[in-house]
Short mmCIF file of C-alpha atoms in Angstrom, two decimals:
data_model
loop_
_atom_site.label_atom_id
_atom_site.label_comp_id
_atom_site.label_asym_id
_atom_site.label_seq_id
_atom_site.Cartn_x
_atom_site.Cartn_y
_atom_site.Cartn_z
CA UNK I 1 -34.70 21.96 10.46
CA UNK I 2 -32.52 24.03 8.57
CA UNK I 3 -33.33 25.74 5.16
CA UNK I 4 -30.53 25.20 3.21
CA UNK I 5 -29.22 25.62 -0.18
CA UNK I 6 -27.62 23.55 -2.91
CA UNK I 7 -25.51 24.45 -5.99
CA UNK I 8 -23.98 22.29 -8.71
CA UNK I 9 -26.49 19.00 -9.29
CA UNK I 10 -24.41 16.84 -11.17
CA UNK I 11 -23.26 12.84 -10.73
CA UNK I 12 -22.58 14.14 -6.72
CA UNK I 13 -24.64 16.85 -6.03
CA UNK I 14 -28.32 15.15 -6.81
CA UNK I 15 -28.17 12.21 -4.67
CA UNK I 16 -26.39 14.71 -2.00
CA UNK I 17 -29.17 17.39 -2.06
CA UNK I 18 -32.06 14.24 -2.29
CA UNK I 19 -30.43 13.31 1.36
CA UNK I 20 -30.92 16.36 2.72
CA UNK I 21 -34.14 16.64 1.84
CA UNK I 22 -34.91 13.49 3.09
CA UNK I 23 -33.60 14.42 6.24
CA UNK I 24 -36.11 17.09 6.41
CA UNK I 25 -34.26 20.04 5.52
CA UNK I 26 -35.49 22.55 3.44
CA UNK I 27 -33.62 23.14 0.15
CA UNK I 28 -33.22 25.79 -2.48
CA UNK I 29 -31.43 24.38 -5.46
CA UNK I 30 -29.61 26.02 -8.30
CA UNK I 31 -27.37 24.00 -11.26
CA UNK I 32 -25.96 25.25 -14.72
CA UNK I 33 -27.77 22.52 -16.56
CA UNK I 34 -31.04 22.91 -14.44
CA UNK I 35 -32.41 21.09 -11.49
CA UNK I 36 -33.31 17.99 -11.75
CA UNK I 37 -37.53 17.33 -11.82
CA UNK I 38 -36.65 14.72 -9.45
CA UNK I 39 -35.51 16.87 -6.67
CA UNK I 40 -38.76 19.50 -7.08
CA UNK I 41 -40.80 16.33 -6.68
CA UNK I 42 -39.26 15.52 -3.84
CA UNK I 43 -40.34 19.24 -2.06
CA UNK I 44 -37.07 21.09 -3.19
CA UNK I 45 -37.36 24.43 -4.61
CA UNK I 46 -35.19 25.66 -7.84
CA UNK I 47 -33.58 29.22 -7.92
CA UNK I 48 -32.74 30.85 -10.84
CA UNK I 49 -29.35 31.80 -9.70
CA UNK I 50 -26.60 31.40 -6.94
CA UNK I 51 -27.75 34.59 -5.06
CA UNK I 52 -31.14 33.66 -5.16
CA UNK I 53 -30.25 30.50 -3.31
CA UNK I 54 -28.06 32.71 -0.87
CA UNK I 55 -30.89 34.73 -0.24
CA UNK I 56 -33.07 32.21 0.84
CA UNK I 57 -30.71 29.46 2.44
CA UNK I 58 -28.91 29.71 5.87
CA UNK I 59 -26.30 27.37 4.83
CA UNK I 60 -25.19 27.14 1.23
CA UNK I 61 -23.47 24.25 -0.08
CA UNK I 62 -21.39 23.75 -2.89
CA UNK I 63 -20.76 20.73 -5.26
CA UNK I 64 -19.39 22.12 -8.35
CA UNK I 65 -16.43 20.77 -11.08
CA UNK I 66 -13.32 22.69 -10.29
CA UNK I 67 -11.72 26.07 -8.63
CA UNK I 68 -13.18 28.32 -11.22
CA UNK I 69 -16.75 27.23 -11.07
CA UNK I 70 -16.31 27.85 -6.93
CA UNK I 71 -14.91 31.20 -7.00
CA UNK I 72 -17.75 32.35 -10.31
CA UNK I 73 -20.54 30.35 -7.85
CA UNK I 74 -19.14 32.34 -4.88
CA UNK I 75 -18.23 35.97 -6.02
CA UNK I 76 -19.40 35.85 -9.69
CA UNK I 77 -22.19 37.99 -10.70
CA UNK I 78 -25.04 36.93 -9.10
CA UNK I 79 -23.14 35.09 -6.99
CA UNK I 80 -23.39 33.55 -3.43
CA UNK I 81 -21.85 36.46 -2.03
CA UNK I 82 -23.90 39.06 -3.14
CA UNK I 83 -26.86 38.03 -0.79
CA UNK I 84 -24.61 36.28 1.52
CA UNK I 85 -26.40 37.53 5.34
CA UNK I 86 -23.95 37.81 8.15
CA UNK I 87 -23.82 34.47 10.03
CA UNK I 88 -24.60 32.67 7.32
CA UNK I 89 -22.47 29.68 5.98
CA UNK I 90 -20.87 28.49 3.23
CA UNK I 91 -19.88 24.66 2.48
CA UNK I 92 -18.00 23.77 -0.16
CA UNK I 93 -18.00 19.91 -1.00
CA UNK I 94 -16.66 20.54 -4.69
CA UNK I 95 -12.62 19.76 -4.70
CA UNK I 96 -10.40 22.37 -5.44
CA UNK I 97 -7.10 23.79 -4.68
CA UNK I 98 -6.64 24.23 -1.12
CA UNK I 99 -4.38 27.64 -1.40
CA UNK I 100 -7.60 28.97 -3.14
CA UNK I 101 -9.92 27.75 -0.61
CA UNK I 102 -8.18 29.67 1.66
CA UNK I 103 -8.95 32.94 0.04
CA UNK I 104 -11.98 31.99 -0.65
CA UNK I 105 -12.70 31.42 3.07
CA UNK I 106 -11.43 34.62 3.76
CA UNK I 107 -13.29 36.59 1.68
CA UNK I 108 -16.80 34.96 3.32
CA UNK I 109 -15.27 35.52 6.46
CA UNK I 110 -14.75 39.57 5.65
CA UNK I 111 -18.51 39.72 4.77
CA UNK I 112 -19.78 38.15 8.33
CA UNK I 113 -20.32 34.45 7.22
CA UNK I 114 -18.36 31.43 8.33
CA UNK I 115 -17.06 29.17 5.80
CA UNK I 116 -16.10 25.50 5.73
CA UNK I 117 -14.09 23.19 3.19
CA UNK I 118 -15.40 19.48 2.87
CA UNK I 119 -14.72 17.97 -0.34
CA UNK I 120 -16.22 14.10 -0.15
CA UNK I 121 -14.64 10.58 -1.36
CA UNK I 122 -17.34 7.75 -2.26
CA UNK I 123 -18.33 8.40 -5.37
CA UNK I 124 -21.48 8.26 -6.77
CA UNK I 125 -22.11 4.97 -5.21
CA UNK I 126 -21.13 6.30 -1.86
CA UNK I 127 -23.20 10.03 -2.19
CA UNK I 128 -26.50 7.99 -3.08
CA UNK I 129 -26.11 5.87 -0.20
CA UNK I 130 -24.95 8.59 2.48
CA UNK I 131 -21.57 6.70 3.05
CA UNK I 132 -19.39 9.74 1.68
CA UNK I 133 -15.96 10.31 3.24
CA UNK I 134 -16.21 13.82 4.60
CA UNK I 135 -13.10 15.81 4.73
CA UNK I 136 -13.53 19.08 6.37
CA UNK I 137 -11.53 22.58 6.88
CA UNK I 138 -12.49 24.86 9.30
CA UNK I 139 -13.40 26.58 12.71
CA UNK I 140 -15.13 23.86 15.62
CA UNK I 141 -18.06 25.55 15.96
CA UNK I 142 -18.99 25.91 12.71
CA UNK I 143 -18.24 22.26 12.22
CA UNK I 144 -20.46 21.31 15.01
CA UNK I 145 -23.07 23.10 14.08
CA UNK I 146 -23.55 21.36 10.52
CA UNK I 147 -22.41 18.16 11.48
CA UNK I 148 -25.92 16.88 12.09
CA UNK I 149 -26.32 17.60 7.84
CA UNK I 150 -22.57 16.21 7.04
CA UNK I 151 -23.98 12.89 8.73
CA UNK I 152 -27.27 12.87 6.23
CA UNK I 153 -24.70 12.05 3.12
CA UNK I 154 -21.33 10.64 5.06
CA UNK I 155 -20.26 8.21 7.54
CA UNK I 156 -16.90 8.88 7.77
CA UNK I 157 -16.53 12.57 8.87
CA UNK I 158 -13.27 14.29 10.13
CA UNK I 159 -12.54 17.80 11.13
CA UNK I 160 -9.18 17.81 9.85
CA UNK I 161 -7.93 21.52 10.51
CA UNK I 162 -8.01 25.02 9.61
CA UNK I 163 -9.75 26.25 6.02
CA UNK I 164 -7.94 24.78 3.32
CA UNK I 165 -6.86 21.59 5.57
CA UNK I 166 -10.06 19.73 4.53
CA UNK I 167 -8.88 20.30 0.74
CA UNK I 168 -5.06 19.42 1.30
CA UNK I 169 -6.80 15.79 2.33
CA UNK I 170 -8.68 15.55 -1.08
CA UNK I 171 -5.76 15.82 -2.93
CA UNK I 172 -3.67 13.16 -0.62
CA UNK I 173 -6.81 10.85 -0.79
CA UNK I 174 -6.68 11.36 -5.02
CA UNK I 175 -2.87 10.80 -5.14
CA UNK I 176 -3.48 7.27 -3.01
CA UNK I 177 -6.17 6.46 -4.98
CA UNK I 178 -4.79 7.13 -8.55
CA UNK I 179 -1.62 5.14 -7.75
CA UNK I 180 -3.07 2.23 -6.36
CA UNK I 181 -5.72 1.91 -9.86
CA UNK I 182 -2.77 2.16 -11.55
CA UNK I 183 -0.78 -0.90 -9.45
CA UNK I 184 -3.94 -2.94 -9.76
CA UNK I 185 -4.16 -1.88 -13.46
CA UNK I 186 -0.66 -3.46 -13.72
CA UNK I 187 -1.37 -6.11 -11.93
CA UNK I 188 -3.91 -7.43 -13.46
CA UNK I 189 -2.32 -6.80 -17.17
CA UNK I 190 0.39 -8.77 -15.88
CA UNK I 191 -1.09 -11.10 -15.25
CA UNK I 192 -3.20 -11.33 -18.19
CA UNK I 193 -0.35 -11.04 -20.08
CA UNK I 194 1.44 -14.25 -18.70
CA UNK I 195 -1.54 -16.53 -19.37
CA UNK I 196 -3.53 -16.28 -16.03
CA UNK I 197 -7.44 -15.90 -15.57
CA UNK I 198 -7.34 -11.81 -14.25
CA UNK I 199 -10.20 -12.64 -12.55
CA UNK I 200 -9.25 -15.33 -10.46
CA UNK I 201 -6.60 -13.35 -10.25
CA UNK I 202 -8.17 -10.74 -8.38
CA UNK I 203 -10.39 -12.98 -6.04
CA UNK I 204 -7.19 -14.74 -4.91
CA UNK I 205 -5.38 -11.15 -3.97
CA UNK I 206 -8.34 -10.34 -2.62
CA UNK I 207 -7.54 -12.40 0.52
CA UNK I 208 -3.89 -11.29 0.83
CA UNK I 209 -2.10 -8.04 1.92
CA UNK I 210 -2.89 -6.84 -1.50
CA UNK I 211 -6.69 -6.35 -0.52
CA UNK I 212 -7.96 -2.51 -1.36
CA UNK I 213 -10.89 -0.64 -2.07
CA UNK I 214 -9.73 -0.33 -5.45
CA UNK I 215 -8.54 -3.78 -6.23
CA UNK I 216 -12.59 -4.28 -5.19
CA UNK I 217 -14.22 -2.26 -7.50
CA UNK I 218 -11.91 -1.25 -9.95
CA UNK I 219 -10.46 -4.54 -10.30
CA UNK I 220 -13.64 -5.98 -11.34
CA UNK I 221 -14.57 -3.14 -13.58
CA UNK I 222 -11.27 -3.52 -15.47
CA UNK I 223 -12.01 -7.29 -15.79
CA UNK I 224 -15.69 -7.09 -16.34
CA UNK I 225 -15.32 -3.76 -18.79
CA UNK I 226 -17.81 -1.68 -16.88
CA UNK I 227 -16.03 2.16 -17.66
CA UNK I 228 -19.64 3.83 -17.43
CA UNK I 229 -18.13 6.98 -14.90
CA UNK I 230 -18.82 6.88 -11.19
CA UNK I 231 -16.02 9.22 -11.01
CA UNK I 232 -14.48 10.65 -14.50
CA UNK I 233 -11.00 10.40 -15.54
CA UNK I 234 -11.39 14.54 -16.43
CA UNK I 235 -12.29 15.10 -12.54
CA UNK I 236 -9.07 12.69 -11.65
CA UNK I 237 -6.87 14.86 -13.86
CA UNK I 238 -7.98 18.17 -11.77
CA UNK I 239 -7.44 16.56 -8.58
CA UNK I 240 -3.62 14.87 -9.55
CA UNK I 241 -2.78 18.68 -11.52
CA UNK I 242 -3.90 19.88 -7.66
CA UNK I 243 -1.36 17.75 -6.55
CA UNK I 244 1.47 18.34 -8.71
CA UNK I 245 1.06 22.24 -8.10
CA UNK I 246 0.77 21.81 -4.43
CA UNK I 247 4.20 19.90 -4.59
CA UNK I 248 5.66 22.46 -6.58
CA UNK I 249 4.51 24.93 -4.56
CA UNK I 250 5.81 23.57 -1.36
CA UNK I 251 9.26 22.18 -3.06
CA UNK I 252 8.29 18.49 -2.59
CA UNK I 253 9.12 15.83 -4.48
CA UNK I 254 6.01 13.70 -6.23
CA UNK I 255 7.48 10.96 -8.39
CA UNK I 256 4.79 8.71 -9.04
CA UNK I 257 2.06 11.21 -8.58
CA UNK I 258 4.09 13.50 -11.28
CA UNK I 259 3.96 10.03 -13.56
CA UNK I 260 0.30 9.36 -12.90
CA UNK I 261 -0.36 13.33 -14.11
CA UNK I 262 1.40 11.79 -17.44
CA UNK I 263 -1.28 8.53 -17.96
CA UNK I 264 -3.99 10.54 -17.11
CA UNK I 265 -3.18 12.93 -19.71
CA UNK I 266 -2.83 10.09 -22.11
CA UNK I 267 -6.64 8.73 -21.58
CA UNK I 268 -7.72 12.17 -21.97
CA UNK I 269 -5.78 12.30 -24.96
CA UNK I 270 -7.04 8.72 -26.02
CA UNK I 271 -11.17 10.34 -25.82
CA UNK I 272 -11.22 8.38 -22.48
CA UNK I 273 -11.98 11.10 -20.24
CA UNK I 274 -15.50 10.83 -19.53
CA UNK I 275 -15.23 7.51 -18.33
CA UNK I 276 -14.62 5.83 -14.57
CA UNK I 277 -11.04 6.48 -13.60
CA UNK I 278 -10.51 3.03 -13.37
CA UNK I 279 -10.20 3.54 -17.35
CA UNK I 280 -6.87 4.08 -16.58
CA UNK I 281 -6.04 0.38 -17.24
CA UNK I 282 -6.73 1.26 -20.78
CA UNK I 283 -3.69 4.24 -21.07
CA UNK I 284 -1.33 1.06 -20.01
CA UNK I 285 -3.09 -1.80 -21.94
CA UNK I 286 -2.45 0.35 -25.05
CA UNK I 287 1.61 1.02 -23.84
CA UNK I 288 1.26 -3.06 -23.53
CA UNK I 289 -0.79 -3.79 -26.80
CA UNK I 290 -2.82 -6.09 -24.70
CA UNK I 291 -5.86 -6.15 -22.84
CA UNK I 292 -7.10 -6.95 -19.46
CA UNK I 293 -10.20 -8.92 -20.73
CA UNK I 294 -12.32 -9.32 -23.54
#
């Protein structure tokens, strides 16, 4: 088994790291706000700082907020890269900007150590029951070699291309799934709105074409009120700015994912931005004076 490290122990990161080490793998564990007892109970061992998980760890992964927290995780002071041993690896989970991740890969690459992107999709629901969506960036080898580990806290795992590549298919997953809370956020005021049950509702699009992930969940949290954050609107709003720079970067045009940038900035500016994305309803129940439910 491998001994392996683990930075950034947040609503992700914890049940993450408590499947590796329930997998058998040793694991030295660092986190701004401390690592959780839970984890130490469970045989893993807390470092005081990034490099001192570097030092110890053959394969250091990442679950951390946003591109700045990588790069001050990876080549901060006492950072990853410090300690960083030649043929050692670095995973980054976290979702950030691809362009970045790019550099970022390069610079591991310059020191001796390979480097892979693999931001997740799940949630906290998925990461605590090892059914993540793994998106990864990087060489074959390398991906081989840690797949065994990607398939402790995923199910679906795809090698999608070069560094960077495994990013670019975060941010595509976070524009689909941003537009369609926002059609089902619609749909549901809508129908609200014109005197139906939004429930009932729901379970009868449910069985149609309309069917989706997010017409699942975050249909029924919109109905039911349940905003307590699996994933938080403030993450969403990195992820669809990620977008909207890619797109300007490459000269593409994002209409609806440029609009979505727009309500999310409105629930942040409404104090909603710690809660579940599907709080988005609320940015368009308050355009519509009306609510879903209750």
């Amino acid at each position: 088994m491998a001994k392996a490290g683990f930075i950034g122990l947040g609503i992700m990161g914890t049940p993450m790291a408590a499947n590796l080490i329930k997998g058998g793998h040793t694991l030295f564990l660092h986190s701004r706000s401390g690592v959780p007892d839970e984890l130490v109970k469970q045989g893993g061992k807390a470092c005081a700082t990034p490099a001192d998980v570097a030092r110890e760890a053959d394969i250091v992964f990442l679950m951390v907020p946003d591109t700045p927290h990588v790069e001050a995780v990876l080549f901060g002071e006492n950072g990853v890269a410090s300690t960083l041993g030649k043929g050692k690896t670095v995973v980054d989970m976290s979702s950030i900007s691809p362009i970045a991740t790019k550099g970022f890969a390069k610079r591991i690459n310059d020191l001796g150590s390979h480097y892979l992107d693999a931001p997740v999709s799940g949630g906290e629901v998925g990461a605590k029951a090892a059914t993540l969506t793994i998106m990864i960036g990087g060489p074959q080898p390398v991906f081989d070699t840690i797949r065994p580990m990607f398939e402790l806290m995923g199910k679906n795992i795809t090698l999608v291309g070069n560094n960077g590549d495994g990013q670019t298919a975060k941010v595509a997953n976070q524009i689909i799934v941003a537009l369609n809370i926002q059609a089902v956020a619609e749909a549901l005021l809508f129908a609200s709105k014109a005197g139906a049950d939004p429930a009932k509702v729901r379970e009868a699009l449910m069985g149609g074409f309309a069917s989706s992930r997010v017409l699942e969940v975050h249909g029924e949290r919109m109905v039911k009120r349940t905003f307590n954050p699996g994933f938080r609107i403030n993450l969403h709003q990195k992820d669809i700015g990620l977008a909207n720079e890619g797109a300007k970067a490459l000269g593409v045009s994002l209409p609806n994912t440029g609009a979505m940038q727009q309500l999310i900035n409105a629930c942040v500016a409404l104090g909603l931005g710690d809660l579940d994305h599907s709080a988005l309803c609320q940015a368009i129940e308050t355009l519509s004076a009306h609510r879903i439910a209750g």
